[in-house]
C-alpha cells in the first residue's frame, strides 16, 4: 500500500512536529503552559498540570468570550458561521459580530428564565443556528449545557434530564430530514411526562423550524423567537474557574446507565483549540465543515469550540447527504468552497456506493484537508475518499479519540506525519499511548494490546456527573497507573497505531456508541423476555450492527422479535434497532453464569468452525442449538 504524504503550505514540517513532541515529553508543564496561552484568561493560570480535579486550576476565563468577544476587534466582520438550510437557496451568514449579538440575546433570555452559573440547560435541536448559539449562551452565563442527540427516545431523554437535574430545555417544533418531519417537541413532551417526579424542568423554549403548530403547555412552554427578538444584544460574561464544568455529555459504557461525562472549561477549551489548529492545519480563510451533529462530542469540539476559539469559519448544513439526491454534500462543498471536511466512515461508505462519476461532476478543488472520526475506516473507503473526493491532493487525517478525551489524541498532522491509509498514525505531541497485555504489562515495539493513555492531558474529562466512583472504576482502576480507553490497538514497526475496536461491551453502530448493557436493560423491562444478550457484528454500511439473543417466557408467542425491537427503540432510540433478534431457549454461559459473548458473536457471524474449548460451558449443547437457530 502506498504511503501518501503531501507536503506544501502546511503549518508544520516534520522537524517542527518532532520538536513539539520532544518539548512536550521533556518539559510537559512548560509545553502546556504555552498551549494555555492560546486562550484569553481573566486570570492566567500559574501552573499547567492536572490537579486531579482539572487543568490550569487557578486560571479563570469564560468560554464564550474566547469563542466570540476576543475576535471582535480583529475579525468582527469575518464570517463565523454559514448556515445552509435544506433548500439550496437559503443560506444565513453570521459574522463574529452577529454571532456575538445572537449569543448575548439568547443568554439574556436564559437569564430571564432564572438560569445562572452551574444550572443545567438541555439542548435538543436539529441542525439549526440556535444549537450553537444556545451552547455559547450557556457558556456565557456559566450554565452547563447538556446537548441531547435528536435520535434519542423519550425514555432516553427522560433519564438524561433526570440525571443532570436540567432546569430548562431548548427544543424545536420539528426537525426537517429531507421531506420528513421529526417531532422534536412532542418527543420532549413525552419525555417530560414519563417520570415527572424525577425532573426539575421549569421551562421549555421552542424554536420554530417550520410554521407547523405544536401543543404548548401554559406556564412551561414558550416560543423562543419572539423572546430573542426582544432581548438585549449585549450580556456580561461570567468569570468561571478553569475547572468549572462547561458541559455534560452522555455517552455509553459497559453499564446500562448512560454516563454524563463532565468537561471542564480551561483544559477542554485549550484542547479543542490546540487539536483543531494542529490536526486540521487551520489557516485564515478556511471554511471548516464538520458533519457531526452537535449532540455528539465531535460536534462540541469541532463544530463549535475548536474552530470558533481559533477564529475560524464553520459551516452548518441542515440537510442530509442523500436528499434530494446523493450529490448533495458535494454540491455544498462546491457552493461554499469548503477547505476542510471532517466526516464519518459510515457516511463515506454510503456515498461510495453511489460511484465515482457523481462527485466528479462537482468542483471539489477547494478541499485541502479531509478527516474521519468515530470508527475504523477500511483501506478501500480511505482510498476512495482520498482519491475521488480529495483528488489525491488533500492531507488526510484519520482521527482517533473519544467523548472522554475531549478532542483528538492520535492522528496524522498535515505535512508533518506521513499517512498510512486506515491508520490513525501517531499520537499528537503531548499524548502518550501505551499498549498493555491482559495482565496490565506494558508491551514494547510492534505489537497488539489494550490501548491506554499515560499521564494526563488538558482535554481529559473531569469526572462522571453524580458518580466519580464510576469514573475511577471505569478509566483509572482497570490498569492502575494508566488511563483505560476501552479500545484495542495494534502498533506497527514505525510506531503507528491501528485501532482494532472496543475491547469492552460497547457496540459502535455508524459511529454511535451503544452499550450491550443498555440493550439488555431495555429488554429486561419487556415482560415477554426473560433474559438476553446483545452483541456487535460487522455490518457493511454501519460498521457494526446489533444482534440480540433473547430467551422468551413463552416461546410460542407470535410477535417476540417485534416486541424486542420495540422495547429497544423505546428505551434507547431508533438508532439502536437490532439487525436481528434470535429467540433461543438459553444463552451460552460459563459455569459461574457469565454469558460467553465471544461464542455468540462467532455464531452470529457464521464462524462456526473452531469455536474453541466448549468444556467450560455450563451446557455445551446449547451451542449447536444456537447454530441451528441462526442458520435458520
Ligand atoms: O472505539 C473508538 C471509536 O469511537 C469510540 C469513541 O466514541 P465516542 O466517545 O462516541 O466518540 C466518537 C468521536 C470521537 C472510540 O473508543 N473511534 C473513534 N475514532 C476512531 C475510532 N475507532 C477507530 N478509528 C478512529 N479514528
Tab-separated table of C-alpha atoms in Angstrom, residues 47-283:
chain	number	residue	atom	x	y	z
A	47	UNK	CA	0.612	26.277	36.583
A	48	UNK	CA	-0.273	23.885	33.792
A	49	UNK	CA	-0.994	20.485	35.194
A	50	UNK	CA	-3.820	18.181	36.197
A	51	UNK	CA	-4.569	18.735	39.865
A	52	UNK	CA	-6.719	15.602	39.917
A	53	UNK	CA	-9.723	17.831	39.641
A	54	UNK	CA	-8.916	19.510	36.350
A	55	UNK	CA	-6.299	21.535	34.479
A	56	UNK	CA	-4.974	25.074	34.975
A	57	UNK	CA	-6.627	25.067	38.410
A	58	UNK	CA	-6.179	28.712	39.442
A	59	UNK	CA	-6.955	30.161	35.987
A	60	UNK	CA	-10.261	31.921	35.315
A	61	UNK	CA	-11.948	32.591	31.979
A	62	UNK	CA	-15.158	32.423	30.003
A	63	UNK	CA	-15.513	30.045	27.053
A	64	UNK	CA	-17.926	32.231	25.060
A	65	UNK	CA	-15.568	35.219	25.381
A	66	UNK	CA	-12.856	33.001	23.936
A	67	UNK	CA	-15.054	31.969	21.012
A	68	UNK	CA	-16.555	35.410	20.347
A	69	UNK	CA	-15.595	38.609	22.162
A	70	UNK	CA	-11.881	38.332	21.700
A	71	UNK	CA	-12.322	38.083	17.929
A	72	UNK	CA	-14.484	41.201	17.654
A	73	UNK	CA	-11.652	43.640	17.239
A	74	UNK	CA	-9.568	41.611	14.832
A	75	UNK	CA	-12.240	39.771	12.845
A	76	UNK	CA	-15.640	41.153	13.855
A	77	UNK	CA	-16.748	41.298	10.215
A	78	UNK	CA	-15.390	37.899	9.249
A	79	UNK	CA	-17.973	35.141	8.715
A	80	UNK	CA	-18.044	32.951	11.795
A	81	UNK	CA	-20.848	30.680	10.721
A	82	UNK	CA	-22.526	29.753	7.443
A	83	UNK	CA	-25.837	28.011	7.951
A	84	UNK	CA	-27.074	26.265	4.872
A	85	UNK	CA	-30.713	25.193	5.024
A	86	UNK	CA	-32.236	22.164	3.432
A	87	UNK	CA	-33.094	24.358	0.407
A	88	UNK	CA	-30.058	25.332	-1.681
A	89	UNK	CA	-31.108	28.987	-1.890
A	90	UNK	CA	-31.477	29.515	1.837
A	91	UNK	CA	-28.171	30.468	3.434
A	92	UNK	CA	-27.577	32.507	6.586
A	93	UNK	CA	-24.137	34.020	7.182
A	94	UNK	CA	-23.269	35.358	10.614
A	95	UNK	CA	-20.159	37.412	11.218
A	96	UNK	CA	-18.414	37.181	14.573
A	97	UNK	CA	-20.216	40.401	15.499
A	98	UNK	CA	-23.611	38.924	14.537
A	99	UNK	CA	-22.937	35.680	16.356
A	100	UNK	CA	-21.827	37.558	19.457
A	101	UNK	CA	-25.076	39.562	19.427
A	102	UNK	CA	-27.214	36.455	18.924
A	103	UNK	CA	-25.445	34.615	21.746
A	104	UNK	CA	-25.930	37.595	24.082
A	105	UNK	CA	-29.649	37.706	23.229
A	106	UNK	CA	-30.005	34.006	23.960
A	107	UNK	CA	-28.051	34.391	27.216
A	108	UNK	CA	-30.392	37.219	28.267
A	109	UNK	CA	-33.445	35.047	27.538
A	110	UNK	CA	-31.976	32.212	29.584
A	111	UNK	CA	-31.127	34.597	32.418
A	112	UNK	CA	-34.676	35.976	32.385
A	113	UNK	CA	-35.804	32.373	32.893
A	114	UNK	CA	-33.720	32.096	36.040
A	115	UNK	CA	-30.653	30.371	34.581
A	116	UNK	CA	-27.354	31.201	36.231
A	117	UNK	CA	-23.945	29.665	36.797
A	118	UNK	CA	-23.916	25.930	37.439
A	119	UNK	CA	-27.513	25.346	36.244
A	120	UNK	CA	-28.049	22.663	33.646
A	121	UNK	CA	-29.712	23.541	30.329
A	122	UNK	CA	-30.641	20.803	27.842
A	123	UNK	CA	-30.402	21.498	24.108
A	124	UNK	CA	-32.455	19.155	21.941
A	125	UNK	CA	-32.431	20.517	18.406
A	126	UNK	CA	-31.920	19.647	14.760
A	127	UNK	CA	-29.065	21.412	12.915
A	128	UNK	CA	-30.307	24.973	13.326
A	129	UNK	CA	-28.436	28.081	14.421
A	130	UNK	CA	-29.958	28.023	17.895
A	131	UNK	CA	-27.954	24.900	18.762
A	132	UNK	CA	-24.554	26.607	18.504
A	133	UNK	CA	-25.983	29.836	19.887
A	134	UNK	CA	-27.565	28.011	22.836
A	135	UNK	CA	-24.312	26.262	23.736
A	136	UNK	CA	-22.332	29.514	23.703
A	137	UNK	CA	-25.102	31.329	25.621
A	138	UNK	CA	-24.888	28.733	28.394
A	139	UNK	CA	-21.120	29.139	28.444
A	140	UNK	CA	-21.568	32.912	28.743
A	141	UNK	CA	-23.681	32.521	31.885
A	142	UNK	CA	-21.569	29.700	33.311
A	143	UNK	CA	-24.542	27.364	32.910
A	144	UNK	CA	-23.724	23.774	31.962
A	145	UNK	CA	-25.126	22.623	28.632
A	146	UNK	CA	-26.385	19.111	28.110
A	147	UNK	CA	-26.895	18.564	24.384
A	148	UNK	CA	-29.238	15.663	23.664
A	149	UNK	CA	-28.980	13.835	20.334
A	150	UNK	CA	-32.148	14.193	18.236
A	151	UNK	CA	-32.397	10.414	17.780
A	152	UNK	CA	-32.917	9.651	21.481
A	153	UNK	CA	-36.252	8.149	22.543
A	154	UNK	CA	-38.391	9.895	25.192
A	155	UNK	CA	-37.168	7.331	27.753
A	156	UNK	CA	-33.536	8.096	26.960
A	157	UNK	CA	-34.210	11.839	27.185
A	158	UNK	CA	-36.056	11.487	30.498
A	159	UNK	CA	-33.158	9.517	32.024
A	160	UNK	CA	-30.683	12.216	30.992
A	161	UNK	CA	-32.847	15.123	32.122
A	162	UNK	CA	-33.307	13.470	35.499
A	163	UNK	CA	-29.649	12.534	35.983
A	164	UNK	CA	-28.425	16.006	35.033
A	165	UNK	CA	-31.102	17.856	37.038
A	166	UNK	CA	-31.843	20.025	33.989
A	167	UNK	CA	-33.808	23.224	34.718
A	168	UNK	CA	-34.542	24.456	31.186
A	169	UNK	CA	-34.854	22.819	27.782
A	170	UNK	CA	-34.370	24.348	24.334
A	171	UNK	CA	-36.080	22.289	21.645
A	172	UNK	CA	-37.755	22.789	18.239
A	173	UNK	CA	-41.286	22.285	16.984
A	174	UNK	CA	-39.928	19.830	14.401
A	175	UNK	CA	-36.724	18.942	12.611
A	176	UNK	CA	-36.522	18.510	8.835
A	177	UNK	CA	-34.952	15.387	7.367
A	178	UNK	CA	-35.487	15.622	3.653
A	179	UNK	CA	-39.226	15.559	3.141
A	180	UNK	CA	-39.768	14.015	6.599
A	181	UNK	CA	-40.571	15.933	9.786
A	182	UNK	CA	-39.013	14.783	13.059
A	183	UNK	CA	-41.285	15.543	16.021
A	184	UNK	CA	-38.835	17.190	18.445
A	185	UNK	CA	-41.389	18.949	20.661
A	186	UNK	CA	-43.779	16.036	21.047
A	187	UNK	CA	-40.832	13.729	21.792
A	188	UNK	CA	-39.738	16.162	24.515
A	189	UNK	CA	-43.334	16.370	25.827
A	190	UNK	CA	-43.430	12.573	26.123
A	191	UNK	CA	-40.078	12.591	27.935
A	192	UNK	CA	-41.292	15.250	30.356
A	193	UNK	CA	-44.448	13.306	31.161
A	194	UNK	CA	-42.733	9.969	31.791
A	195	UNK	CA	-41.415	10.317	35.346
A	196	UNK	CA	-42.234	13.906	36.298
A	197	UNK	CA	-41.358	13.297	39.937
A	198	UNK	CA	-37.690	12.827	38.909
A	199	UNK	CA	-37.476	16.022	36.829
A	200	UNK	CA	-36.684	19.674	37.583
A	201	UNK	CA	-37.505	21.205	34.179
A	202	UNK	CA	-39.263	24.553	34.700
A	203	UNK	CA	-39.200	25.978	31.164
A	204	UNK	CA	-39.266	24.677	27.617
A	205	UNK	CA	-38.250	27.152	24.895
A	206	UNK	CA	-39.300	26.147	21.389
A	207	UNK	CA	-37.568	27.129	18.137
A	208	UNK	CA	-39.900	27.296	15.099
A	209	UNK	CA	-38.111	25.429	12.339
A	210	UNK	CA	-41.283	25.390	10.222
A	211	UNK	CA	-44.623	27.025	10.839
A	212	UNK	CA	-46.215	23.773	11.994
A	213	UNK	CA	-48.010	24.387	15.288
A	214	UNK	CA	-47.268	22.151	18.279
A	215	UNK	CA	-49.046	21.765	21.622
A	216	UNK	CA	-47.716	24.244	24.206
A	217	UNK	CA	-48.148	23.817	27.955
A	218	UNK	CA	-49.115	27.123	29.543
A	219	UNK	CA	-46.708	28.300	32.216
A	220	UNK	CA	-43.921	25.991	30.984
A	221	UNK	CA	-43.561	26.308	27.206
A	222	UNK	CA	-42.779	29.436	25.177
A	223	UNK	CA	-41.858	30.111	21.574
A	224	UNK	CA	-38.223	31.242	21.533
A	225	UNK	CA	-38.048	33.567	18.508
A	226	UNK	CA	-40.208	36.402	19.915
A	227	UNK	CA	-38.219	36.286	23.162
A	228	UNK	CA	-34.912	36.534	21.287
A	229	UNK	CA	-36.129	39.440	19.176
A	230	UNK	CA	-36.923	41.468	22.294
A	231	UNK	CA	-33.707	40.608	24.140
A	232	UNK	CA	-30.703	42.948	24.561
A	233	UNK	CA	-27.760	42.187	22.271
A	234	UNK	CA	-25.146	42.533	24.961
A	235	UNK	CA	-24.657	40.447	28.059
A	236	UNK	CA	-21.791	40.319	30.551
A	237	UNK	CA	-19.860	37.050	30.672
A	238	UNK	CA	-19.438	35.181	33.961
A	239	UNK	CA	-15.889	34.595	35.085
A	240	UNK	CA	-15.500	30.868	35.576
A	241	UNK	CA	-12.780	28.773	37.177
A	242	UNK	CA	-10.825	26.736	34.652
A	243	UNK	CA	-12.056	23.609	36.417
A	244	UNK	CA	-15.755	24.593	36.419
A	245	UNK	CA	-17.822	22.297	34.193
A	246	UNK	CA	-18.508	23.668	30.710
A	247	UNK	CA	-20.819	20.838	29.683
A	248	UNK	CA	-22.136	17.356	30.357
A	249	UNK	CA	-22.420	14.934	27.506
A	250	UNK	CA	-23.940	11.496	27.905
A	251	UNK	CA	-22.194	8.500	26.424
A	252	UNK	CA	-22.469	4.738	26.727
A	253	UNK	CA	-20.265	2.315	28.560
A	254	UNK	CA	-20.422	-1.170	29.999
A	255	UNK	CA	-23.266	-0.428	32.400
A	256	UNK	CA	-26.872	0.066	31.314
A	257	UNK	CA	-26.923	3.612	32.668
A	258	UNK	CA	-25.543	6.301	30.335
A	259	UNK	CA	-22.657	8.279	31.804
A	260	UNK	CA	-22.738	12.070	31.988
A	261	UNK	CA	-19.161	12.888	31.007
A	262	UNK	CA	-18.178	16.235	32.560
A	263	UNK	CA	-15.768	18.514	30.702
A	264	UNK	CA	-14.156	21.496	32.367
A	265	UNK	CA	-13.630	24.946	30.893
A	266	UNK	CA	-9.942	25.896	30.549
A	267	UNK	CA	-8.464	22.468	29.914
A	268	UNK	CA	-11.172	21.399	27.473
A	269	UNK	CA	-11.036	24.633	25.501
A	270	UNK	CA	-7.244	24.526	25.301
A	271	UNK	CA	-7.502	21.009	23.906
A	272	UNK	CA	-10.252	21.880	21.397
A	273	UNK	CA	-8.205	24.858	20.165
A	274	UNK	CA	-4.835	23.044	20.113
A	275	UNK	CA	-6.100	19.988	18.256
A	276	UNK	CA	-8.258	21.923	15.786
A	277	UNK	CA	-5.298	24.048	14.763
A	278	UNK	CA	-2.781	21.209	14.611
A	279	UNK	CA	-4.813	18.411	13.057
A	280	UNK	CA	-6.811	20.469	10.561
A	281	UNK	CA	-3.891	22.759	9.793
A	282	UNK	CA	-6.178	25.682	10.488
A	283	UNK	CA	-5.349	28.730	8.373
